[in-house]
């Protein structure tokens, strides 16, 4: 899979250049709804494939180079890119307008396409396929083998149970981000720059908690960590209820400050919740199946997000939220809050120990055992010393 990453990057970059370039260079493209939907659909399709391919690349690179927890650094890079992207996008959108913003984004994608075209696969530090791999039969055999290995991997309980939990915890929570955006712009009349800066604050939160996780939280029980994150995510949903009920005004907090500081908190916590599972799946994947398992889990998470969005749209339609009527929006937020607490009922599907900590303990026991065996083989008093060391190993 990784050896196809270059060609996937070519196709994705070209796909996004075409979609955003159409909006930037064709004046009427952004005015007709079918064309606009098609361009956004192509762009989101390319972004989703990019996310899956990059997750697979990070997983295989980390396993081949014995670098555990590489996903944390990928998350840091993602958050940093989000901060810079939102800042640049907000600047160009406010000073130059939408068409100029689309054009700048198209140029950046064209630069990405050029860099990807000039990058050689062996520079990624990953093994290249043998020459006979390029035959049609070899490709089909490789696909069949990868599929078989993937099916065996996801049927293992230590992989299938946490994967089922994280996918269900995302899919069962209806997302009302679209309704909240309309409420903030139509009812509260907030400036778009405030909403853009709230995204920057959210990315800063994601970057901060990722650094803290990489430095300190890896030693915490994964089940306890995910449970606390899920409770924190549910509590952050109630911040939208505070805004809709205008409780913040009673506390002396303006709507603009409330949206700026707290609007993106729930989304960023939801993104961070995925990180420990990515590290877990990369560590548990059988050799040679890291990319396939990571791609499958990323695809399942994308599907869960789509289901969550559909549930949110359906719930908003049933409650009659929209078209200037947001009287039942608090009810929708309460339903969203309750749904986010339901996955805690099955939190036992999440393993207790984190993979890196377990590996370190196992490695420590292995080193200590080898050292004890070497001590037991000293020349003087060798027989009794060896017996004492062997007897001390029995309780372990």
mmCIF file with all atom_site columns, N, CA and C in Angstrom, residues 186-256:
data_model
loop_
_atom_site.group_PDB
_atom_site.id
_atom_site.type_symbol
_atom_site.label_atom_id
_atom_site.label_alt_id
_atom_site.label_comp_id
_atom_site.label_asym_id
_atom_site.label_entity_id
_atom_site.label_seq_id
_atom_site.pdbx_PDB_ins_code
_atom_site.Cartn_x
_atom_site.Cartn_y
_atom_site.Cartn_z
_atom_site.occupancy
_atom_site.B_iso_or_equiv
_atom_site.pdbx_formal_charge
_atom_site.auth_seq_id
_atom_site.auth_comp_id
_atom_site.auth_asym_id
_atom_site.auth_atom_id
_atom_site.pdbx_PDB_model_num
ATOM 1   N N  . UNK A 1 186 ? -26.964 33.707 11.855 1.00 0.00 ? 186 UNK A N  1
ATOM 2   C CA . UNK A 1 186 ? -28.269 34.293 11.561 1.00 0.00 ? 186 UNK A CA 1
ATOM 3   C C  . UNK A 1 186 ? -28.916 34.950 12.774 1.00 0.00 ? 186 UNK A C  1
ATOM 4   N N  . UNK A 1 187 ? -28.818 34.286 13.935 1.00 0.00 ? 187 UNK A N  1
ATOM 5   C CA . UNK A 1 187 ? -29.469 34.822 15.137 1.00 0.00 ? 187 UNK A CA 1
ATOM 6   C C  . UNK A 1 187 ? -28.548 35.735 15.941 1.00 0.00 ? 187 UNK A C  1
ATOM 7   N N  . UNK A 1 188 ? -27.306 35.309 16.109 1.00 0.00 ? 188 UNK A N  1
ATOM 8   C CA . UNK A 1 188 ? -26.362 36.109 16.898 1.00 0.00 ? 188 UNK A CA 1
ATOM 9   C C  . UNK A 1 188 ? -25.631 37.138 16.052 1.00 0.00 ? 188 UNK A C  1
ATOM 10  N N  . UNK A 1 189 ? -25.726 37.008 14.709 1.00 0.00 ? 189 UNK A N  1
ATOM 11  C CA . UNK A 1 189 ? -25.096 37.958 13.778 1.00 0.00 ? 189 UNK A CA 1
ATOM 12  C C  . UNK A 1 189 ? -23.606 38.141 14.063 1.00 0.00 ? 189 UNK A C  1
ATOM 13  N N  . UNK A 1 190 ? -22.934 37.038 14.310 1.00 0.00 ? 190 UNK A N  1
ATOM 14  C CA . UNK A 1 190 ? -21.505 37.097 14.578 1.00 0.00 ? 190 UNK A CA 1
ATOM 15  C C  . UNK A 1 190 ? -20.727 37.242 13.283 1.00 0.00 ? 190 UNK A C  1
ATOM 16  N N  . UNK A 1 191 ? -19.628 37.956 13.347 1.00 0.00 ? 191 UNK A N  1
ATOM 17  C CA . UNK A 1 191 ? -18.772 38.151 12.174 1.00 0.00 ? 191 UNK A CA 1
ATOM 18  C C  . UNK A 1 191 ? -18.087 36.831 11.809 1.00 0.00 ? 191 UNK A C  1
ATOM 19  N N  . UNK A 1 192 ? -17.969 36.519 10.514 1.00 0.00 ? 192 UNK A N  1
ATOM 20  C CA . UNK A 1 192 ? -17.296 35.271 10.117 1.00 0.00 ? 192 UNK A CA 1
ATOM 21  C C  . UNK A 1 192 ? -15.867 35.157 10.629 1.00 0.00 ? 192 UNK A C  1
ATOM 22  N N  . UNK A 1 193 ? -15.196 36.302 10.837 1.00 0.00 ? 193 UNK A N  1
ATOM 23  C CA . UNK A 1 193 ? -13.826 36.247 11.343 1.00 0.00 ? 193 UNK A CA 1
ATOM 24  C C  . UNK A 1 193 ? -13.773 35.651 12.750 1.00 0.00 ? 193 UNK A C  1
ATOM 25  N N  . UNK A 1 194 ? -14.833 35.869 13.540 1.00 0.00 ? 194 UNK A N  1
ATOM 26  C CA . UNK A 1 194 ? -14.887 35.285 14.886 1.00 0.00 ? 194 UNK A CA 1
ATOM 27  C C  . UNK A 1 194 ? -14.969 33.759 14.793 1.00 0.00 ? 194 UNK A C  1
ATOM 28  N N  . UNK A 1 195 ? -15.787 33.274 13.861 1.00 0.00 ? 195 UNK A N  1
ATOM 29  C CA . UNK A 1 195 ? -15.909 31.828 13.684 1.00 0.00 ? 195 UNK A CA 1
ATOM 30  C C  . UNK A 1 195 ? -14.608 31.229 13.172 1.00 0.00 ? 195 UNK A C  1
ATOM 31  N N  . UNK A 1 196 ? -13.923 31.972 12.282 1.00 0.00 ? 196 UNK A N  1
ATOM 32  C CA . UNK A 1 196 ? -12.635 31.484 11.794 1.00 0.00 ? 196 UNK A CA 1
ATOM 33  C C  . UNK A 1 196 ? -11.588 31.426 12.895 1.00 0.00 ? 196 UNK A C  1
ATOM 34  N N  . UNK A 1 197 ? -11.547 32.448 13.740 1.00 0.00 ? 197 UNK A N  1
ATOM 35  C CA . UNK A 1 197 ? -10.581 32.445 14.827 1.00 0.00 ? 197 UNK A CA 1
ATOM 36  C C  . UNK A 1 197 ? -10.907 31.376 15.871 1.00 0.00 ? 197 UNK A C  1
ATOM 37  N N  . UNK A 1 198 ? -12.189 31.025 15.997 1.00 0.00 ? 198 UNK A N  1
ATOM 38  C CA . UNK A 1 198 ? -12.539 29.938 16.919 1.00 0.00 ? 198 UNK A CA 1
ATOM 39  C C  . UNK A 1 198 ? -11.929 28.613 16.459 1.00 0.00 ? 198 UNK A C  1
ATOM 40  N N  . UNK A 1 199 ? -11.800 28.445 15.139 1.00 0.00 ? 199 UNK A N  1
ATOM 41  C CA . UNK A 1 199 ? -11.140 27.248 14.623 1.00 0.00 ? 199 UNK A CA 1
ATOM 42  C C  . UNK A 1 199 ? -9.659  27.249 14.991 1.00 0.00 ? 199 UNK A C  1
ATOM 43  N N  . UNK A 1 200 ? -9.040  28.435 14.955 1.00 0.00 ? 200 UNK A N  1
ATOM 44  C CA . UNK A 1 200 ? -7.635  28.539 15.333 1.00 0.00 ? 200 UNK A CA 1
ATOM 45  C C  . UNK A 1 200 ? -7.456  28.179 16.808 1.00 0.00 ? 200 UNK A C  1
ATOM 46  N N  . UNK A 1 201 ? -8.357  28.686 17.654 1.00 0.00 ? 201 UNK A N  1
ATOM 47  C CA . UNK A 1 201 ? -8.297  28.346 19.076 1.00 0.00 ? 201 UNK A CA 1
ATOM 48  C C  . UNK A 1 201 ? -8.471  26.841 19.270 1.00 0.00 ? 201 UNK A C  1
ATOM 49  N N  . UNK A 1 202 ? -9.389  26.242 18.528 1.00 0.00 ? 202 UNK A N  1
ATOM 50  C CA . UNK A 1 202 ? -9.592  24.799 18.630 1.00 0.00 ? 202 UNK A CA 1
ATOM 51  C C  . UNK A 1 202 ? -8.359  24.013 18.232 1.00 0.00 ? 202 UNK A C  1
ATOM 52  N N  . UNK A 1 203 ? -7.666  24.428 17.156 1.00 0.00 ? 203 UNK A N  1
ATOM 53  C CA . UNK A 1 203 ? -6.447  23.746 16.741 1.00 0.00 ? 203 UNK A CA 1
ATOM 54  C C  . UNK A 1 203 ? -5.337  23.931 17.767 1.00 0.00 ? 203 UNK A C  1
ATOM 55  N N  . UNK A 1 204 ? -5.287  25.092 18.410 1.00 0.00 ? 204 UNK A N  1
ATOM 56  C CA . UNK A 1 204 ? -4.312  25.294 19.478 1.00 0.00 ? 204 UNK A CA 1
ATOM 57  C C  . UNK A 1 204 ? -4.580  24.344 20.651 1.00 0.00 ? 204 UNK A C  1
ATOM 58  N N  . UNK A 1 205 ? -5.864  24.147 20.970 1.00 0.00 ? 205 UNK A N  1
ATOM 59  C CA . UNK A 1 205 ? -6.222  23.197 22.032 1.00 0.00 ? 205 UNK A CA 1
ATOM 60  C C  . UNK A 1 205 ? -5.790  21.788 21.646 1.00 0.00 ? 205 UNK A C  1
ATOM 61  N N  . UNK A 1 206 ? -6.039  21.407 20.388 1.00 0.00 ? 206 UNK A N  1
ATOM 62  C CA . UNK A 1 206 ? -5.649  20.072 19.921 1.00 0.00 ? 206 UNK A CA 1
ATOM 63  C C  . UNK A 1 206 ? -4.140  19.884 19.992 1.00 0.00 ? 206 UNK A C  1
ATOM 64  N N  . UNK A 1 207 ? -3.385  20.893 19.577 1.00 0.00 ? 207 UNK A N  1
ATOM 65  C CA . UNK A 1 207 ? -1.925  20.814 19.636 1.00 0.00 ? 207 UNK A CA 1
ATOM 66  C C  . UNK A 1 207 ? -1.448  20.683 21.080 1.00 0.00 ? 207 UNK A C  1
ATOM 67  N N  . UNK A 1 208 ? -2.061  21.440 21.976 1.00 0.00 ? 208 UNK A N  1
ATOM 68  C CA . UNK A 1 208 ? -1.631  21.427 23.381 1.00 0.00 ? 208 UNK A CA 1
ATOM 69  C C  . UNK A 1 208 ? -1.893  20.076 24.042 1.00 0.00 ? 208 UNK A C  1
ATOM 70  N N  . UNK A 1 209 ? -3.098  19.547 23.863 1.00 0.00 ? 209 UNK A N  1
ATOM 71  C CA . UNK A 1 209 ? -3.408  18.280 24.531 1.00 0.00 ? 209 UNK A CA 1
ATOM 72  C C  . UNK A 1 209 ? -2.654  17.114 23.884 1.00 0.00 ? 209 UNK A C  1
ATOM 73  N N  . UNK A 1 210 ? -2.292  17.234 22.602 1.00 0.00 ? 210 UNK A N  1
ATOM 74  C CA . UNK A 1 210 ? -1.482  16.193 21.971 1.00 0.00 ? 210 UNK A CA 1
ATOM 75  C C  . UNK A 1 210 ? -0.078  16.176 22.555 1.00 0.00 ? 210 UNK A C  1
ATOM 76  N N  . UNK A 1 211 ? 0.506   17.351 22.786 1.00 0.00 ? 211 UNK A N  1
ATOM 77  C CA . UNK A 1 211 ? 1.825   17.435 23.412 1.00 0.00 ? 211 UNK A CA 1
ATOM 78  C C  . UNK A 1 211 ? 1.778   16.873 24.830 1.00 0.00 ? 211 UNK A C  1
ATOM 79  N N  . UNK A 1 212 ? 0.739   17.230 25.577 1.00 0.00 ? 212 UNK A N  1
ATOM 80  C CA . UNK A 1 212 ? 0.602   16.723 26.955 1.00 0.00 ? 212 UNK A CA 1
ATOM 81  C C  . UNK A 1 212 ? 0.441   15.207 26.944 1.00 0.00 ? 212 UNK A C  1
ATOM 82  N N  . UNK A 1 213 ? -0.347  14.686 26.001 1.00 0.00 ? 213 UNK A N  1
ATOM 83  C CA . UNK A 1 213 ? -0.529  13.237 25.901 1.00 0.00 ? 213 UNK A CA 1
ATOM 84  C C  . UNK A 1 213 ? 0.793   12.536 25.617 1.00 0.00 ? 213 UNK A C  1
ATOM 85  N N  . UNK A 1 214 ? 1.557   13.085 24.683 1.00 0.00 ? 214 UNK A N  1
ATOM 86  C CA . UNK A 1 214 ? 2.820   12.450 24.309 1.00 0.00 ? 214 UNK A CA 1
ATOM 87  C C  . UNK A 1 214 ? 3.828   12.488 25.451 1.00 0.00 ? 214 UNK A C  1
ATOM 88  N N  . UNK A 1 215 ? 3.771   13.528 26.282 1.00 0.00 ? 215 UNK A N  1
ATOM 89  C CA . UNK A 1 215 ? 4.753   13.670 27.359 1.00 0.00 ? 215 UNK A CA 1
ATOM 90  C C  . UNK A 1 215 ? 4.332   12.977 28.649 1.00 0.00 ? 215 UNK A C  1
ATOM 91  N N  . UNK A 1 216 ? 3.054   13.016 28.983 1.00 0.00 ? 216 UNK A N  1
ATOM 92  C CA . UNK A 1 216 ? 2.637   12.598 30.325 1.00 0.00 ? 216 UNK A CA 1
ATOM 93  C C  . UNK A 1 216 ? 1.533   11.541 30.335 1.00 0.00 ? 216 UNK A C  1
ATOM 94  N N  . UNK A 1 217 ? 0.591   11.578 29.408 1.00 0.00 ? 217 UNK A N  1
ATOM 95  C CA . UNK A 1 217 ? -0.612  10.762 29.526 1.00 0.00 ? 217 UNK A CA 1
ATOM 96  C C  . UNK A 1 217 ? -0.458  9.341  28.995 1.00 0.00 ? 217 UNK A C  1
ATOM 97  N N  . UNK A 1 218 ? 0.669   9.022  28.370 1.00 0.00 ? 218 UNK A N  1
ATOM 98  C CA . UNK A 1 218 ? 0.840   7.671  27.855 1.00 0.00 ? 218 UNK A CA 1
ATOM 99  C C  . UNK A 1 218 ? 0.987   6.642  28.967 1.00 0.00 ? 218 UNK A C  1
ATOM 100 N N  . UNK A 1 219 ? 1.338   7.086  30.154 1.00 0.00 ? 219 UNK A N  1
ATOM 101 C CA . UNK A 1 219 ? 1.478   6.172  31.287 1.00 0.00 ? 219 UNK A CA 1
ATOM 102 C C  . UNK A 1 219 ? 0.164   5.927  32.009 1.00 0.00 ? 219 UNK A C  1
ATOM 103 N N  . UNK A 1 220 ? -0.880  6.679  31.636 1.00 0.00 ? 220 UNK A N  1
ATOM 104 C CA . UNK A 1 220 ? -2.190  6.518  32.263 1.00 0.00 ? 220 UNK A CA 1
ATOM 105 C C  . UNK A 1 220 ? -2.919  5.341  31.619 1.00 0.00 ? 220 UNK A C  1
ATOM 106 N N  . UNK A 1 221 ? -3.739  4.666  32.409 1.00 0.00 ? 221 UNK A N  1
ATOM 107 C CA . UNK A 1 221 ? -4.565  3.596  31.861 1.00 0.00 ? 221 UNK A CA 1
ATOM 108 C C  . UNK A 1 221 ? -5.395  4.120  30.689 1.00 0.00 ? 221 UNK A C  1
ATOM 109 N N  . UNK A 1 222 ? -5.356  3.421  29.572 1.00 0.00 ? 222 UNK A N  1
ATOM 110 C CA . UNK A 1 222 ? -6.057  3.883  28.379 1.00 0.00 ? 222 UNK A CA 1
ATOM 111 C C  . UNK A 1 222 ? -7.565  3.939  28.619 1.00 0.00 ? 222 UNK A C  1
ATOM 112 N N  . UNK A 1 223 ? -8.092  2.978  29.357 1.00 0.00 ? 223 UNK A N  1
ATOM 113 C CA . UNK A 1 223 ? -9.530  2.976  29.634 1.00 0.00 ? 223 UNK A CA 1
ATOM 114 C C  . UNK A 1 223 ? -9.928  4.194  30.459 1.00 0.00 ? 223 UNK A C  1
ATOM 115 N N  . UNK A 1 224 ? -9.127  4.512  31.461 1.00 0.00 ? 224 UNK A N  1
ATOM 116 C CA . UNK A 1 224 ? -9.419  5.695  32.268 1.00 0.00 ? 224 UNK A CA 1
ATOM 117 C C  . UNK A 1 224 ? -9.271  6.982  31.461 1.00 0.00 ? 224 UNK A C  1
ATOM 118 N N  . UNK A 1 225 ? -8.252  7.023  30.609 1.00 0.00 ? 225 UNK A N  1
ATOM 119 C CA . UNK A 1 225 ? -8.030  8.217  29.789 1.00 0.00 ? 225 UNK A CA 1
ATOM 120 C C  . UNK A 1 225 ? -9.183  8.443  28.822 1.00 0.00 ? 225 UNK A C  1
ATOM 121 N N  . UNK A 1 226 ? -9.586  7.393  28.108 1.00 0.00 ? 226 UNK A N  1
ATOM 122 C CA . UNK A 1 226 ? -10.670 7.528  27.129 1.00 0.00 ? 226 UNK A CA 1
ATOM 123 C C  . UNK A 1 226 ? -11.990 7.838  27.835 1.00 0.00 ? 226 UNK A C  1
ATOM 124 N N  . UNK A 1 227 ? -12.221 7.230  29.007 1.00 0.00 ? 227 UNK A N  1
ATOM 125 C CA . UNK A 1 227 ? -13.437 7.544  29.753 1.00 0.00 ? 227 UNK A CA 1
ATOM 126 C C  . UNK A 1 227 ? -13.487 9.005  30.162 1.00 0.00 ? 227 UNK A C  1
ATOM 127 N N  . UNK A 1 228 ? -12.345 9.537  30.637 1.00 0.00 ? 228 UNK A N  1
ATOM 128 C CA . UNK A 1 228 ? -12.304 10.943 31.025 1.00 0.00 ? 228 UNK A CA 1
ATOM 129 C C  . UNK A 1 228 ? -12.484 11.858 29.819 1.00 0.00 ? 228 UNK A C  1
ATOM 130 N N  . UNK A 1 229 ? -11.876 11.492 28.702 1.00 0.00 ? 229 UNK A N  1
ATOM 131 C CA . UNK A 1 229 ? -12.018 12.300 27.482 1.00 0.00 ? 229 UNK A CA 1
ATOM 132 C C  . UNK A 1 229 ? -13.463 12.305 26.993 1.00 0.00 ? 229 UNK A C  1
ATOM 133 N N  . UNK A 1 230 ? -14.140 11.148 27.080 1.00 0.00 ? 230 UNK A N  1
ATOM 134 C CA . UNK A 1 230 ? -15.531 11.070 26.641 1.00 0.00 ? 230 UNK A CA 1
ATOM 135 C C  . UNK A 1 230 ? -16.432 11.917 27.532 1.00 0.00 ? 230 UNK A C  1
ATOM 136 N N  . UNK A 1 231 ? -16.193 11.895 28.834 1.00 0.00 ? 231 UNK A N  1
ATOM 137 C CA . UNK A 1 231 ? -16.978 12.737 29.756 1.00 0.00 ? 231 UNK A CA 1
ATOM 138 C C  . UNK A 1 231 ? -16.711 14.210 29.475 1.00 0.00 ? 231 UNK A C  1
ATOM 139 N N  . UNK A 1 232 ? -15.454 14.548 29.227 1.00 0.00 ? 232 UNK A N  1
ATOM 140 C CA . UNK A 1 232 ? -15.106 15.935 28.910 1.00 0.00 ? 232 UNK A CA 1
ATOM 141 C C  . UNK A 1 232 ? -15.742 16.380 27.596 1.00 0.00 ? 232 UNK A C  1
ATOM 142 N N  . UNK A 1 233 ? -15.807 15.451 26.634 1.00 0.00 ? 233 UNK A N  1
ATOM 143 C CA . UNK A 1 233 ? -16.465 15.764 25.356 1.00 0.00 ? 233 UNK A CA 1
ATOM 144 C C  . UNK A 1 233 ? -17.955 16.037 25.565 1.00 0.00 ? 233 UNK A C  1
ATOM 145 N N  . UNK A 1 234 ? -18.601 15.204 26.377 1.00 0.00 ? 234 UNK A N  1
ATOM 146 C CA . UNK A 1 234 ? -20.021 15.413 26.661 1.00 0.00 ? 234 UNK A CA 1
ATOM 147 C C  . UNK A 1 234 ? -20.242 16.751 27.365 1.00 0.00 ? 234 UNK A C  1
ATOM 148 N N  . UNK A 1 235 ? -19.366 17.087 28.309 1.00 0.00 ? 235 UNK A N  1
ATOM 149 C CA . UNK A 1 235 ? -19.507 18.362 29.012 1.00 0.00 ? 235 UNK A CA 1
ATOM 150 C C  . UNK A 1 235 ? -19.302 19.547 28.075 1.00 0.00 ? 235 UNK A C  1
ATOM 151 N N  . UNK A 1 236 ? -18.385 19.411 27.116 1.00 0.00 ? 236 UNK A N  1
ATOM 152 C CA . UNK A 1 236 ? -18.138 20.507 26.175 1.00 0.00 ? 236 UNK A CA 1
ATOM 153 C C  . UNK A 1 236 ? -19.323 20.746 25.247 1.00 0.00 ? 236 UNK A C  1
ATOM 154 N N  . UNK A 1 237 ? -20.137 19.716 25.023 1.00 0.00 ? 237 UNK A N  1
ATOM 155 C CA . UNK A 1 237 ? -21.345 19.897 24.211 1.00 0.00 ? 237 UNK A CA 1
ATOM 156 C C  . UNK A 1 237 ? -22.310 20.854 24.900 1.00 0.00 ? 237 UNK A C  1
ATOM 157 N N  . UNK A 1 238 ? -22.345 20.807 26.232 1.00 0.00 ? 238 UNK A N  1
ATOM 158 C CA . UNK A 1 238 ? -23.235 21.686 26.983 1.00 0.00 ? 238 UNK A CA 1
ATOM 159 C C  . UNK A 1 238 ? -22.853 23.163 26.852 1.00 0.00 ? 238 UNK A C  1
ATOM 160 N N  . UNK A 1 239 ? -21.634 23.449 26.396 1.00 0.00 ? 239 UNK A N  1
ATOM 161 C CA . UNK A 1 239 ? -21.253 24.844 26.158 1.00 0.00 ? 239 UNK A CA 1
ATOM 162 C C  . UNK A 1 239 ? -22.117 25.470 25.069 1.00 0.00 ? 239 UNK A C  1
ATOM 163 N N  . UNK A 1 240 ? -22.538 24.644 24.090 1.00 0.00 ? 240 UNK A N  1
ATOM 164 C CA . UNK A 1 240 ? -23.469 25.153 23.075 1.00 0.00 ? 240 UNK A CA 1
ATOM 165 C C  . UNK A 1 240 ? -24.818 25.500 23.694 1.00 0.00 ? 240 UNK A C  1
ATOM 166 N N  . UNK A 1 241 ? -25.240 24.697 24.680 1.00 0.00 ? 241 UNK A N  1
ATOM 167 C CA . UNK A 1 241 ? -26.498 24.991 25.371 1.00 0.00 ? 241 UNK A CA 1
ATOM 168 C C  . UNK A 1 241 ? -26.404 26.307 26.148 1.00 0.00 ? 241 UNK A C  1
ATOM 169 N N  . UNK A 1 242 ? -25.237 26.542 26.744 1.00 0.00 ? 242 UNK A N  1
ATOM 170 C CA . UNK A 1 242 ? -25.022 27.809 27.446 1.00 0.00 ? 242 UNK A CA 1
ATOM 171 C C  . UNK A 1 242 ? -25.154 28.984 26.487 1.00 0.00 ? 242 UNK A C  1
ATOM 172 N N  . UNK A 1 243 ? -24.615 28.813 25.266 1.00 0.00 ? 243 UNK A N  1
ATOM 173 C CA . UNK A 1 243 ? -24.688 29.884 24.267 1.00 0.00 ? 243 UNK A CA 1
ATOM 174 C C  . UNK A 1 243 ? -26.115 30.094 23.778 1.00 0.00 ? 243 UNK A C  1
ATOM 175 N N  . UNK A 1 244 ? -26.824 29.009 23.480 1.00 0.00 ? 244 UNK A N  1
ATOM 176 C CA . UNK A 1 244 ? -28.188 29.119 22.949 1.00 0.00 ? 244 UNK A CA 1
ATOM 177 C C  . UNK A 1 244 ? -29.133 29.711 23.993 1.00 0.00 ? 244 UNK A C  1
ATOM 178 N N  . UNK A 1 245 ? -28.958 29.330 25.248 1.00 0.00 ? 245 UNK A N  1
ATOM 179 C CA . UNK A 1 245 ? -29.799 29.857 26.328 1.00 0.00 ? 245 UNK A CA 1
ATOM 180 C C  . UNK A 1 245 ? -29.345 31.239 26.798 1.00 0.00 ? 245 UNK A C  1
ATOM 181 N N  . UNK A 1 246 ? -28.227 31.697 26.212 1.00 0.00 ? 246 UNK A N  1
ATOM 182 C CA . UNK A 1 246 ? -27.674 33.015 26.558 1.00 0.00 ? 246 UNK A CA 1
ATOM 183 C C  . UNK A 1 246 ? -27.318 33.133 28.040 1.00 0.00 ? 246 UNK A C  1
ATOM 184 N N  . UNK A 1 247 ? -26.925 32.011 28.632 1.00 0.00 ? 247 UNK A N  1
ATOM 185 C CA . UNK A 1 247 ? -26.481 32.040 30.028 1.00 0.00 ? 247 UNK A CA 1
ATOM 186 C C  . UNK A 1 247 ? -25.173 32.803 30.144 1.00 0.00 ? 247 UNK A C  1
ATOM 187 N N  . UNK A 1 248 ? -24.380 32.783 29.081 1.00 0.00 ? 248 UNK A N  1
ATOM 188 C CA . UNK A 1 248 ? -23.100 33.483 29.100 1.00 0.00 ? 248 UNK A CA 1
ATOM 189 C C  . UNK A 1 248 ? -23.274 34.989 29.300 1.00 0.00 ? 248 UNK A C  1
ATOM 190 N N  . UNK A 1 249 ? -24.357 35.541 28.737 1.00 0.00 ? 249 UNK A N  1
ATOM 191 C CA . UNK A 1 249 ? -24.604 36.979 28.922 1.00 0.00 ? 249 UNK A CA 1
ATOM 192 C C  . UNK A 1 249 ? -24.913 37.303 30.370 1.00 0.00 ? 249 UNK A C  1
ATOM 193 N N  . UNK A 1 250 ? -25.603 36.398 31.055 1.00 0.00 ? 250 UNK A N  1
ATOM 194 C CA . UNK A 1 250 ? -25.899 36.615 32.474 1.00 0.00 ? 250 UNK A CA 1
ATOM 195 C C  . UNK A 1 250 ? -24.627 36.571 33.312 1.00 0.00 ? 250 UNK A C  1
ATOM 196 N N  . UNK A 1 251 ? -23.624 35.844 32.801 1.00 0.00 ? 251 UNK A N  1
ATOM 197 C CA . UNK A 1 251 ? -22.341 35.764 33.502 1.00 0.00 ? 251 UNK A CA 1
ATOM 198 C C  . UNK A 1 251 ? -21.378 36.854 33.053 1.00 0.00 ? 251 UNK A C  1
ATOM 199 N N  . UNK A 1 252 ? -21.837 37.720 32.149 1.00 0.00 ? 252 UNK A N  1
ATOM 200 C CA . UNK A 1 252 ? -20.998 38.822 31.686 1.00 0.00 ? 252 UNK A CA 1
ATOM 201 C C  . UNK A 1 252 ? -20.043 38.465 30.577 1.00 0.00 ? 252 UNK A C  1
ATOM 202 N N  . UNK A 1 253 ? -20.277 37.333 29.880 1.00 0.00 ? 253 UNK A N  1
ATOM 203 C CA . UNK A 1 253 ? -19.407 36.897 28.787 1.00 0.00 ? 253 UNK A CA 1
ATOM 204 C C  . UNK A 1 253 ? -20.107 37.201 27.461 1.00 0.00 ? 253 UNK A C  1
ATOM 205 N N  . UNK A 1 254 ? -19.560 38.062 26.618 1.00 0.00 ? 254 UNK A N  1
ATOM 206 C CA . UNK A 1 254 ? -20.200 38.361 25.331 1.00 0.00 ? 254 UNK A CA 1
ATOM 207 C C  . UNK A 1 254 ? -20.267 37.127 24.426 1.00 0.00 ? 254 UNK A C  1
ATOM 208 N N  . UNK A 1 255 ? -21.213 37.148 23.494 1.00 0.00 ? 255 UNK A N  1
ATOM 209 C CA . UNK A 1 255 ? -21.372 36.013 22.578 1.00 0.00 ? 255 UNK A CA 1
ATOM 210 C C  . UNK A 1 255 ? -20.122 35.783 21.742 1.00 0.00 ? 255 UNK A C  1
ATOM 211 N N  . UNK A 1 256 ? -19.488 36.874 21.298 1.00 0.00 ? 256 UNK A N  1
ATOM 212 C CA . UNK A 1 256 ? -18.293 36.738 20.466 1.00 0.00 ? 256 UNK A CA 1
ATOM 213 C C  . UNK A 1 256 ? -17.166 36.050 21.231 1.00 0.00 ? 256 UNK A C  1
#
